[in-house]
Amino acid sequence: YALSKVKRSKLIISYHSLRYNYHVFSSFSRKILHTIFNNTSHFIVTNSEIKKILITLGANENKISIIPAFLPPINSESSKDKFPGEINYFINIHQPVISAYAYTLKDASPNLHGMGTKDMYGVDLLVDICTILKRKHPRIGVVLCVTHFNDEFVLKSLRLKIHDNNISDNFLIYNKPIEGLYNLWLKSDIYVRPTLSDGDSVALREALLLETPSVASDA
């Protein structure tokens, strides 16, 4: 905002996600937001819920455009060729296959209550799901892709829980970037999105476009 004033340029703010509980904002914070919003040329948001929040905080409704961040994936042969062999092997020896995505295992973003959480993506729930379903589906496989891995301690704790629940052979954590990640949803029987809070899930939209049955938390 300050830089736009110095440069006398237009300010455009894009919100992909807005997890803050705006009800807990102080009157001082609201005044700052109101000043910035009054001097913003335009807002881009990914869904109508974020638009409602911005209007509540003082944004001009006529300056808000809803533009989802989702772009349909291009199903190319090159992305299939580069798909990790480790995941392909895991998928081939398990049935059914559940896939899930987590940006990170340790996230400090505020949830719906305005507080940070280490398990915003519901990874613990995925472990519980696998443990319960293995009783009736011994060959079940869960693939969790983490594209921005950032905490060795959390990963160690997670692997320990997986081991203690006797699902080490059924649960794969892949923590490297993947080109054409949507190929995993295509190869899966179900895509699961058990987040505690969410903005606008590109991965979920990809799974739905590829007609992969999907289950998501009401977040």
GROMACS .gro file of C-alpha atoms in nm:
model
  219
    1TYR     CA    1   0.000   0.000   0.000
    2ALA     CA    2   0.282   0.240   0.099
    3LEU     CA    3   0.480   0.154  -0.215
    4SER     CA    4   0.182   0.219  -0.438
    5LYS     CA    5   0.151   0.565  -0.280
    6VAL     CA    6   0.518   0.644  -0.338
    7LYS     CA    7   0.506   0.525  -0.698
    8ARG     CA    8   0.159   0.670  -0.754
    9SER     CA    9   0.048   0.342  -0.906
   10LYS     CA   10  -0.271   0.140  -0.879
   11LEU     CA   11  -0.295  -0.119  -0.604
   12ILE     CA   12  -0.454  -0.456  -0.682
   13ILE     CA   13  -0.493  -0.713  -0.405
   14SER     CA   14  -0.550  -1.081  -0.480
   15TYR     CA   15  -0.684  -1.318  -0.212
   16HIS     CA   16  -0.645  -1.688  -0.289
   17SER     CA   17  -0.745  -1.774   0.067
   18LEU     CA   18  -0.870  -1.578   0.366
   19ARG     CA   19  -0.865  -1.797   0.676
   20TYR     CA   20  -0.860  -1.520   0.935
   21ASN     CA   21  -1.156  -1.494   1.166
   22TYR     CA   22  -1.232  -1.129   1.093
   23HIS     CA   23  -1.463  -1.107   1.395
   24VAL     CA   24  -1.158  -1.093   1.624
   25PHE     CA   25  -0.997  -0.797   1.444
   26SER     CA   26  -0.946  -0.497   1.671
   27SER     CA   27  -1.098  -0.159   1.585
   28PHE     CA   28  -0.745  -0.034   1.508
   29SER     CA   29  -0.688  -0.320   1.260
   30ARG     CA   30  -1.021  -0.248   1.097
   31LYS     CA   31  -0.929   0.120   1.055
   32ILE     CA   32  -0.603   0.023   0.883
   33LEU     CA   33  -0.785  -0.219   0.655
   34HIS     CA   34  -1.050   0.039   0.577
   35THR     CA   35  -0.782   0.292   0.474
   36ILE     CA   36  -0.605   0.039   0.252
   37PHE     CA   37  -0.929  -0.088   0.100
   38ASN     CA   38  -1.041   0.265   0.014
   39ASN     CA   39  -0.718   0.314  -0.179
   40THR     CA   40  -0.721  -0.023  -0.358
   41SER     CA   41  -0.810  -0.011  -0.727
   42HIS     CA   42  -0.937  -0.367  -0.745
   43PHE     CA   43  -0.961  -0.698  -0.558
   44ILE     CA   44  -0.938  -1.046  -0.705
   45VAL     CA   45  -1.082  -1.330  -0.495
   46THR     CA   46  -1.126  -1.701  -0.565
   47ASN     CA   47  -1.478  -1.748  -0.428
   48SER     CA   48  -1.789  -1.570  -0.305
   49GLU     CA   49  -1.716  -1.636   0.064
   50ILE     CA   50  -1.395  -1.431   0.049
   51LYS     CA   51  -1.586  -1.157  -0.132
   52LYS     CA   52  -1.841  -1.142   0.152
   53ILE     CA   53  -1.563  -1.110   0.411
   54LEU     CA   54  -1.394  -0.825   0.222
   55ILE     CA   55  -1.724  -0.638   0.192
   56THR     CA   56  -1.776  -0.683   0.567
   57LEU     CA   57  -1.430  -0.534   0.625
   58GLY     CA   58  -1.514  -0.229   0.414
   59ALA     CA   59  -1.417  -0.318   0.056
   60ASN     CA   60  -1.624  -0.175  -0.228
   61GLU     CA   61  -1.836  -0.454  -0.377
   62ASN     CA   62  -1.799  -0.304  -0.726
   63LYS     CA   63  -1.422  -0.337  -0.706
   64ILE     CA   64  -1.420  -0.714  -0.640
   65SER     CA   65  -1.389  -0.977  -0.911
   66ILE     CA   66  -1.432  -1.350  -0.845
   67ILE     CA   67  -1.170  -1.536  -1.052
   68PRO     CA   68  -1.090  -1.894  -0.942
   69ALA     CA   69  -0.718  -1.977  -0.943
   70PHE     CA   70  -0.792  -2.307  -1.116
   71LEU     CA   71  -0.658  -2.376  -1.465
   72PRO     CA   72  -0.755  -2.705  -1.631
   73PRO     CA   73  -0.451  -2.935  -1.646
   74ILE     CA   74  -0.297  -3.015  -1.983
   75ASN     CA   75  -0.274  -3.393  -2.008
   76SER     CA   76   0.060  -3.431  -2.185
   77GLU     CA   77   0.268  -3.743  -2.248
   78SER     CA   78   0.577  -3.572  -2.104
   79SER     CA   79   0.413  -3.531  -1.763
   80LYS     CA   80   0.316  -3.900  -1.762
   81ASP     CA   81   0.673  -4.001  -1.845
   82LYS     CA   82   0.809  -3.790  -1.559
   83PHE     CA   83   0.559  -3.924  -1.306
   84PRO     CA   84   0.754  -4.083  -1.016
   85GLY     CA   85   0.807  -4.458  -1.055
   86GLU     CA   86   0.784  -4.498  -0.676
   87ILE     CA   87   0.423  -4.377  -0.681
   88ASN     CA   88   0.334  -4.585  -0.987
   89TYR     CA   89   0.470  -4.898  -0.819
   90PHE     CA   90   0.276  -4.824  -0.499
   91ILE     CA   91  -0.048  -4.771  -0.692
   92ASN     CA   92  -0.004  -5.095  -0.887
   93ILE     CA   93   0.022  -5.311  -0.574
   94HIS     CA   94  -0.262  -5.149  -0.377
   95GLN     CA   95  -0.638  -5.147  -0.415
   96PRO     CA   96  -0.828  -4.925  -0.360
   97VAL     CA   97  -0.601  -4.617  -0.377
   98ILE     CA   98  -0.676  -4.295  -0.188
   99SER     CA   99  -0.476  -3.985  -0.276
  100ALA     CA  100  -0.434  -3.659  -0.087
  101TYR     CA  101  -0.229  -3.342  -0.104
  102ALA     CA  102  -0.069  -3.120   0.159
  103TYR     CA  103   0.124  -2.806   0.079
  104THR     CA  104   0.328  -2.861   0.394
  105LEU     CA  105   0.327  -3.080   0.706
  106LYS     CA  106   0.374  -2.784   0.941
  107ASP     CA  107   0.173  -2.474   0.868
  108ALA     CA  108   0.148  -2.157   1.072
  109SER     CA  109  -0.147  -2.013   0.877
  110PRO     CA  110  -0.445  -1.912   1.090
  111ASN     CA  111  -0.741  -2.145   1.088
  112LEU     CA  112  -1.108  -2.050   1.123
  113HIS     CA  113  -1.045  -1.944   1.482
  114GLY     CA  114  -0.758  -1.715   1.388
  115MET     CA  115  -0.493  -1.946   1.533
  116GLY     CA  116  -0.208  -2.139   1.373
  117THR     CA  117  -0.215  -2.515   1.340
  118LYS     CA  118   0.052  -2.774   1.261
  119ASP     CA  119  -0.194  -3.006   1.090
  120MET     CA  120  -0.409  -2.779   0.878
  121TYR     CA  121  -0.424  -3.042   0.603
  122GLY     CA  122  -0.569  -3.316   0.824
  123VAL     CA  123  -0.277  -3.557   0.784
  124ASP     CA  124  -0.348  -3.728   1.117
  125LEU     CA  125  -0.700  -3.795   0.995
  126LEU     CA  126  -0.561  -3.961   0.681
  127VAL     CA  127  -0.358  -4.198   0.899
  128ASP     CA  128  -0.671  -4.280   1.100
  129ILE     CA  129  -0.870  -4.335   0.781
  130CYS     CA  130  -0.610  -4.578   0.648
  131THR     CA  131  -0.595  -4.765   0.981
  132ILE     CA  132  -0.972  -4.812   0.995
  133LEU     CA  133  -1.020  -4.904   0.629
  134LYS     CA  134  -0.737  -5.159   0.633
  135ARG     CA  135  -0.952  -5.385   0.851
  136LYS     CA  136  -1.186  -5.450   0.558
  137HIS     CA  137  -0.948  -5.361   0.274
  138PRO     CA  138  -0.604  -5.509   0.359
  139ARG     CA  139  -0.457  -5.394   0.024
  140ILE     CA  140  -0.567  -5.033   0.062
  141GLY     CA  141  -0.311  -4.766  -0.025
  142VAL     CA  142  -0.296  -4.398   0.072
  143VAL     CA  143  -0.065  -4.164  -0.119
  144LEU     CA  144   0.005  -3.829   0.045
  145CYS     CA  145   0.199  -3.576  -0.164
  146VAL     CA  146   0.371  -3.293   0.023
  147THR     CA  147   0.517  -3.040  -0.218
  148HIS     CA  148   0.680  -2.802   0.032
  149PHE     CA  149   0.828  -3.025   0.299
  150ASN     CA  150   0.971  -2.821   0.586
  151ASP     CA  151   0.992  -3.011   0.914
  152GLU     CA  152   1.190  -3.331   0.979
  153PHE     CA  153   1.052  -3.368   1.332
  154VAL     CA  154   0.690  -3.365   1.215
  155LEU     CA  155   0.770  -3.621   0.944
  156LYS     CA  156   0.943  -3.847   1.196
  157SER     CA  157   0.644  -3.828   1.431
  158LEU     CA  158   0.408  -3.901   1.145
  159ARG     CA  159   0.608  -4.204   1.030
  160LEU     CA  160   0.613  -4.331   1.391
  161LYS     CA  161   0.234  -4.312   1.410
  162ILE     CA  162   0.206  -4.491   1.076
  163HIS     CA  163   0.437  -4.765   1.206
  164ASP     CA  164   0.249  -4.797   1.537
  165ASN     CA  165  -0.080  -4.831   1.348
  166ASN     CA  166   0.068  -5.112   1.137
  167ILE     CA  167   0.008  -4.936   0.804
  168SER     CA  168   0.366  -4.874   0.692
  169ASP     CA  169   0.306  -5.084   0.379
  170ASN     CA  170  -0.020  -4.902   0.307
  171PHE     CA  171   0.077  -4.537   0.349
  172LEU     CA  172   0.315  -4.353   0.116
  173ILE     CA  173   0.441  -4.002   0.190
  174TYR     CA  174   0.601  -3.847  -0.117
  175ASN     CA  175   0.773  -3.520  -0.028
  176LYS     CA  176   0.929  -3.411  -0.357
  177PRO     CA  177   0.786  -3.179  -0.624
  178ILE     CA  178   0.592  -3.363  -0.897
  179GLU     CA  179   0.532  -3.246  -1.251
  180GLY     CA  180   0.174  -3.318  -1.353
  181LEU     CA  181   0.052  -3.399  -1.002
  182TYR     CA  182  -0.301  -3.429  -1.142
  183ASN     CA  183  -0.195  -3.766  -1.287
  184LEU     CA  184  -0.214  -3.901  -0.933
  185TRP     CA  185  -0.580  -3.801  -0.898
  186LEU     CA  186  -0.641  -3.965  -1.237
  187LYS     CA  187  -0.488  -4.293  -1.114
  188SER     CA  188  -0.671  -4.286  -0.778
  189ASP     CA  189  -1.002  -4.440  -0.679
  190ILE     CA  190  -1.079  -4.151  -0.442
  191TYR     CA  191  -0.928  -3.810  -0.375
  192VAL     CA  192  -0.954  -3.689  -0.013
  193ARG     CA  193  -0.924  -3.329   0.110
  194PRO     CA  194  -0.954  -3.341   0.494
  195THR     CA  195  -0.836  -2.984   0.566
  196LEU     CA  196  -0.926  -2.799   0.885
  197SER     CA  197  -0.971  -2.479   0.685
  198ASP     CA  198  -0.941  -2.398   0.318
  199GLY     CA  199  -0.954  -2.126   0.057
  200ASP     CA  200  -1.003  -2.261  -0.292
  201SER     CA  201  -0.844  -2.601  -0.356
  202VAL     CA  202  -0.691  -2.631  -0.702
  203ALA     CA  203  -0.618  -3.001  -0.642
  204LEU     CA  204  -0.982  -3.070  -0.555
  205ARG     CA  205  -1.101  -2.891  -0.869
  206GLU     CA  206  -0.854  -3.099  -1.073
  207ALA     CA  207  -0.984  -3.423  -0.924
  208LEU     CA  208  -1.345  -3.325  -0.995
  209LEU     CA  209  -1.260  -3.230  -1.353
  210LEU     CA  210  -1.093  -3.570  -1.401
  211GLU     CA  211  -1.413  -3.733  -1.259
  212THR     CA  212  -1.229  -3.887  -0.965
  213PRO     CA  213  -1.473  -3.934  -0.673
  214SER     CA  214  -1.373  -3.679  -0.408
  215VAL     CA  215  -1.439  -3.630  -0.039
  216ALA     CA  216  -1.367  -3.297   0.129
  217SER     CA  217  -1.419  -3.150   0.473
  218ASP     CA  218  -1.680  -2.876   0.509
  219ALA     CA  219  -1.416  -2.602   0.525
   0.00000   0.00000   0.00000
